[in-house]
GROMACS .gro file of C-alpha atoms in nm:
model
  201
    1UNK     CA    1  -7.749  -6.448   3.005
    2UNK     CA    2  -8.054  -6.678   2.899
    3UNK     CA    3  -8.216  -6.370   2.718
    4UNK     CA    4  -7.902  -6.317   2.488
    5UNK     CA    5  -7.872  -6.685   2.396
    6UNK     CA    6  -8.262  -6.699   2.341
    7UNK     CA    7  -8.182  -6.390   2.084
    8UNK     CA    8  -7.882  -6.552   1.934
    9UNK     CA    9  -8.045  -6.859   1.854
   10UNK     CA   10  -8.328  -6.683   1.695
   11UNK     CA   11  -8.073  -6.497   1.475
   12UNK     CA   12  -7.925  -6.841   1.399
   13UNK     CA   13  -8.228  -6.970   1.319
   14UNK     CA   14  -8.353  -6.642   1.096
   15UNK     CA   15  -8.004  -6.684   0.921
   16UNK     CA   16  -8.030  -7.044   0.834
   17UNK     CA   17  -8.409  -7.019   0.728
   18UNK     CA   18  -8.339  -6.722   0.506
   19UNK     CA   19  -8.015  -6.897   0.338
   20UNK     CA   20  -8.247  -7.235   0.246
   21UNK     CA   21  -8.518  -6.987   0.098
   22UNK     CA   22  -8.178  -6.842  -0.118
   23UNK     CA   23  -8.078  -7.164  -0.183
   24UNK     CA   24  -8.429  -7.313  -0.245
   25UNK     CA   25  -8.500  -7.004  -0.500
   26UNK     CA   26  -8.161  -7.040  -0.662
   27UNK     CA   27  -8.232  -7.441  -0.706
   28UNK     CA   28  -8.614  -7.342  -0.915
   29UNK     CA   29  -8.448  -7.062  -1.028
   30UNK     CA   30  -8.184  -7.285  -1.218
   31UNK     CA   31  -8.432  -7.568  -1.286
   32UNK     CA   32  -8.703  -7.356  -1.457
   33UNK     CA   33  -8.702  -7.206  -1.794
   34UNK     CA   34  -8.554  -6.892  -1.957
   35UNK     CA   35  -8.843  -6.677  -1.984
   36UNK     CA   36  -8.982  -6.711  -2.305
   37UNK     CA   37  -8.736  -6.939  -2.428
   38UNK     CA   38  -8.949  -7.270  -2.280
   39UNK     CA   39  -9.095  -7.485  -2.608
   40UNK     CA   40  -9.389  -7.718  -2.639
   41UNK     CA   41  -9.268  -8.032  -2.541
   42UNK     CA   42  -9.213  -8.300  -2.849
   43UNK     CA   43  -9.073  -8.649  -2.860
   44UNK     CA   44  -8.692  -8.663  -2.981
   45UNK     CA   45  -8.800  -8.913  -3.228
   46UNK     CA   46  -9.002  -8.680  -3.380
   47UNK     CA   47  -8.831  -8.351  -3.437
   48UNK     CA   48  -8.527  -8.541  -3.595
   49UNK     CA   49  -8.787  -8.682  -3.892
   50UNK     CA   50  -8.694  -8.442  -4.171
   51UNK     CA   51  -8.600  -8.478  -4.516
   52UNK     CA   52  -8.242  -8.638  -4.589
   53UNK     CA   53  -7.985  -8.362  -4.657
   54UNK     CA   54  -7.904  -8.241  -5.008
   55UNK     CA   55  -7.624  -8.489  -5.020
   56UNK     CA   56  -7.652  -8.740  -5.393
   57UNK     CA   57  -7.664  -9.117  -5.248
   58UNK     CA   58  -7.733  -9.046  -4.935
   59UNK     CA   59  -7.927  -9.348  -4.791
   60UNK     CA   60  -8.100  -9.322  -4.426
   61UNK     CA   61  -7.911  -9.567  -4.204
   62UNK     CA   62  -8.251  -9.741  -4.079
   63UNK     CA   63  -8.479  -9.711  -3.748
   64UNK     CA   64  -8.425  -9.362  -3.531
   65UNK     CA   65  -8.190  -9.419  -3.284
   66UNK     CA   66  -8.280  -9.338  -2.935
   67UNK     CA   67  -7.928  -9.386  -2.797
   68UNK     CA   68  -7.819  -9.358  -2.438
   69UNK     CA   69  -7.818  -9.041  -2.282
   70UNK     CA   70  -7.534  -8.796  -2.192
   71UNK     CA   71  -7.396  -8.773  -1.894
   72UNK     CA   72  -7.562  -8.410  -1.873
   73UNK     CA   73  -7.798  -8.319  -1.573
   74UNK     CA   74  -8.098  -8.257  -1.670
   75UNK     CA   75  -8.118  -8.443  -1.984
   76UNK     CA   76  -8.420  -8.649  -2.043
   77UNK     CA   77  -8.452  -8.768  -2.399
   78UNK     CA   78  -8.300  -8.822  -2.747
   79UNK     CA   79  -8.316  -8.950  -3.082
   80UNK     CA   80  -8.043  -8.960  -3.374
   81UNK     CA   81  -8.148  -8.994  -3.751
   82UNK     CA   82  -7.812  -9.090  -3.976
   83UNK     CA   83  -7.781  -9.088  -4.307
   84UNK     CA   84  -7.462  -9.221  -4.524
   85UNK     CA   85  -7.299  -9.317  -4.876
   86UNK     CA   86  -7.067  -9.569  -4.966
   87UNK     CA   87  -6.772  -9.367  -4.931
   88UNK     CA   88  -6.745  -9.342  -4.613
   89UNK     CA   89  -6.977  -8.993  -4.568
   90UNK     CA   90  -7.203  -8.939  -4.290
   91UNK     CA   91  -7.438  -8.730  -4.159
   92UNK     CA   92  -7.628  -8.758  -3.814
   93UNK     CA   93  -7.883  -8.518  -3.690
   94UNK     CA   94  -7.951  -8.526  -3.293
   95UNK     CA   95  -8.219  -8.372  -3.101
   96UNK     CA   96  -8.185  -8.379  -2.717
   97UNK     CA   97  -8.426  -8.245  -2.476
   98UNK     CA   98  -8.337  -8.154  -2.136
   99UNK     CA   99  -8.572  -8.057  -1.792
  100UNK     CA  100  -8.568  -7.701  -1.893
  101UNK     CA  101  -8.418  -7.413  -2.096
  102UNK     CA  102  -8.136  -7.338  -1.819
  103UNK     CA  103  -8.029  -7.714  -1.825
  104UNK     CA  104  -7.999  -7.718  -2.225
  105UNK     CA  105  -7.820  -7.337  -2.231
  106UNK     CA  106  -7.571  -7.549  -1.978
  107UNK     CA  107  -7.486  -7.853  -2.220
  108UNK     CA  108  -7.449  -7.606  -2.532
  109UNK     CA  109  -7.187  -7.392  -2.402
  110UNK     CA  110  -6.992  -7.731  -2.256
  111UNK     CA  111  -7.043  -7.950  -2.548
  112UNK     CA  112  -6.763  -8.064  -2.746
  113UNK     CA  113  -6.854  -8.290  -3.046
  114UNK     CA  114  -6.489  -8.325  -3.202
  115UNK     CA  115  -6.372  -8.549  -2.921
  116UNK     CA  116  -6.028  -8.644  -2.964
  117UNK     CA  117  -6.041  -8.584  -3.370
  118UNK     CA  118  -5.734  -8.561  -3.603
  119UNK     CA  119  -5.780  -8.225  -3.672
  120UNK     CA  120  -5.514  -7.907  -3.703
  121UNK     CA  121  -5.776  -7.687  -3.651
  122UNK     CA  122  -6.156  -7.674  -3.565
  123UNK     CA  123  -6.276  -7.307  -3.621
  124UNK     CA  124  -6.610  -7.154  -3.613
  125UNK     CA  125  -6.753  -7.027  -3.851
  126UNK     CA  126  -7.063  -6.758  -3.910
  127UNK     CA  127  -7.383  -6.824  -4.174
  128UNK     CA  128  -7.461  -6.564  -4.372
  129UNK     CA  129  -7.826  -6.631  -4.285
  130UNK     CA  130  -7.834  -6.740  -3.934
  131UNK     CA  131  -8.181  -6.977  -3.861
  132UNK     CA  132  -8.404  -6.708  -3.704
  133UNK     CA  133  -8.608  -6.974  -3.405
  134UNK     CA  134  -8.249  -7.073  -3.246
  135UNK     CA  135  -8.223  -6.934  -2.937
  136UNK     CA  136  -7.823  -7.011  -2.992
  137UNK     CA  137  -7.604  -7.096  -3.296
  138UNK     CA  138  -7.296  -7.228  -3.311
  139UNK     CA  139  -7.125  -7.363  -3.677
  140UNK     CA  140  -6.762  -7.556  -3.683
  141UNK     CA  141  -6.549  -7.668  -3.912
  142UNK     CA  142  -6.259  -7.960  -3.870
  143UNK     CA  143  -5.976  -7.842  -4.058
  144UNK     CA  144  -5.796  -8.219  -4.188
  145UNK     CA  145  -5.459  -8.313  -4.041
  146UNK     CA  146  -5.164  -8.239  -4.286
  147UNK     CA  147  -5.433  -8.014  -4.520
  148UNK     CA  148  -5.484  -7.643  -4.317
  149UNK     CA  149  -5.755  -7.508  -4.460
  150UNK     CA  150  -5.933  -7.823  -4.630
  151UNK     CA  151  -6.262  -7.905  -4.411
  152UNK     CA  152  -6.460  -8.232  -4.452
  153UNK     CA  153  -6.634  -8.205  -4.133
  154UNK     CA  154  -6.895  -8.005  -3.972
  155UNK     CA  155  -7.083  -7.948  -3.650
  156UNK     CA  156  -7.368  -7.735  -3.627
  157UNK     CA  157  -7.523  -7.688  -3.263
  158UNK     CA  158  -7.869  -7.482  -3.232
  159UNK     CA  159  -8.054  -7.459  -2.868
  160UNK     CA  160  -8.436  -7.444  -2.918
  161UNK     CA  161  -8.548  -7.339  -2.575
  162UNK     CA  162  -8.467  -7.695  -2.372
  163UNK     CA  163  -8.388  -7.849  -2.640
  164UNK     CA  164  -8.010  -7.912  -2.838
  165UNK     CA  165  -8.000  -7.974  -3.190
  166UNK     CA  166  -7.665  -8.107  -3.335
  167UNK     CA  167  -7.599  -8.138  -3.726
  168UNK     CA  168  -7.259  -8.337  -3.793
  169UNK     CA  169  -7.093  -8.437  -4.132
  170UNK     CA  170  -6.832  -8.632  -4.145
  171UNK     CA  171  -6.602  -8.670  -4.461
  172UNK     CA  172  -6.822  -8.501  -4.676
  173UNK     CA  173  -6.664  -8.301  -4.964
  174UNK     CA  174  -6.694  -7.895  -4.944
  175UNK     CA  175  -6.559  -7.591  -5.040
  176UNK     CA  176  -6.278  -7.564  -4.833
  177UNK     CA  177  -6.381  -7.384  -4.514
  178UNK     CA  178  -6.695  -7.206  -4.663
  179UNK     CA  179  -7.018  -7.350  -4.494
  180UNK     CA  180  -7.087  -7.605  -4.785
  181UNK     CA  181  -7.439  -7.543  -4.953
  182UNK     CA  182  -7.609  -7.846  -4.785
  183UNK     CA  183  -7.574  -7.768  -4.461
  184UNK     CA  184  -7.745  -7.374  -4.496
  185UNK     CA  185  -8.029  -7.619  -4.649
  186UNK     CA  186  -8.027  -7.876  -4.413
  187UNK     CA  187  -8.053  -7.618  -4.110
  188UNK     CA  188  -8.330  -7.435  -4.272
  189UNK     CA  189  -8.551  -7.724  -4.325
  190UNK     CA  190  -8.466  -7.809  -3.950
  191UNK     CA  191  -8.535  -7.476  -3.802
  192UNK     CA  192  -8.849  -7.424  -4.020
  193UNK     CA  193  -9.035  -7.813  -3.905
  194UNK     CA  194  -8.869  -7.762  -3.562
  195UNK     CA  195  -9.002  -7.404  -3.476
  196UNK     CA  196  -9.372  -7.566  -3.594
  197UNK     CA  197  -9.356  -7.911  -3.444
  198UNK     CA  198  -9.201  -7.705  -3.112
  199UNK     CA  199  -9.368  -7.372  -3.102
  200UNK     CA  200  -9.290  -7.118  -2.777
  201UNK     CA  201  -9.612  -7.120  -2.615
   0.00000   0.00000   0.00000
């Protein structure tokens, strides 16, 4: 009797030391970084200082805005650089840095910049020239209530490693739902300083 409870409690205790190793591996497995997708780590601040889009009378909005943070786990840091025109067109470019490549892969496939939007439709669309140091891409367009077909706003998401990148224009005139000309520039100058500033190691 004692020498079959002596072995059960050392199978109970085998069991629950080999499910907090599982659970202990899954937990660092989770928190680390992709392999190969971890980047040198940059300020926020920094990676969103780029030339204004090719937008005429755009004018930058002021100081970079640090902003509050999502509610995401694992973010730790962002910055948001905004430019606008008189008539009512902006564009804001966000950089957001997270604890690792895992926690950043997380936020881009649940992040939803159109909100609650007045929009028919908000379908994605595909560059011709996708930027080649994303690790993801993802374009959309917000088709305008009452006018299917007419976009005049954008979202472009890119993951760099732990990092999410987010490109929005709003009410900026375009050719219909072709990826307007500014934003293929805009993306290139960003994925060209970005993969520099924030190299894989």
């Amino acid at each position: 009797m004692g020498k079959s409870t002596t072995v059960m409690r050392r199978s109970l205790l085998g069991a629950g030391v080999l499910a907090a190793v599982l659970v202990a591996g899954a937990l660092v497995w989770w928190w680390l970084a992709q392999p190969g997708e971890q980047r040198r780590e940059v300020s926020s601040a920094e990676l969103v200082d780029v030339p204004p889009p090719a937008v005429a009378g755009l004018r930058a909005s002021g100081a970079v805005d640090p902003g509050p943070l999502p509610s995401d786990w694992g973010a730790q840091q962002q910055a948001t650089a905004t430019w606008q025109r008189g008539d009512g067109v902006e564009i804001d470019h966000t950089v957001r840095r997270y604890a690792s490549a895992r926690w950043a892969g997380w936020a881009f496939g649940r992040v939803d910049p159109r909100g609650g939007e007045g929009f028919d439709e908000t379908p994605q669309r595909f560059p011709q020239r996708p930027p080649a140091g994303a690790d993801e891409v993802r374009y959309v367009c917000g088709e305008i209530t009452g006018r299917p077909g007419t976009c005049d706003s954008w979202w472009v998401d890119l993951r760099y490693g732990q990092y999410l990148v987010q490109v929005q224009g709003t009410d900026v005139p375009g050719p219909d739902q072709e990826i307007p000309p500014w934003i293929d520039q805009q993306v290139a100058v960003i994925d060209e300083e970005f993969t520099a500033a924030a190299p894989r190691p």
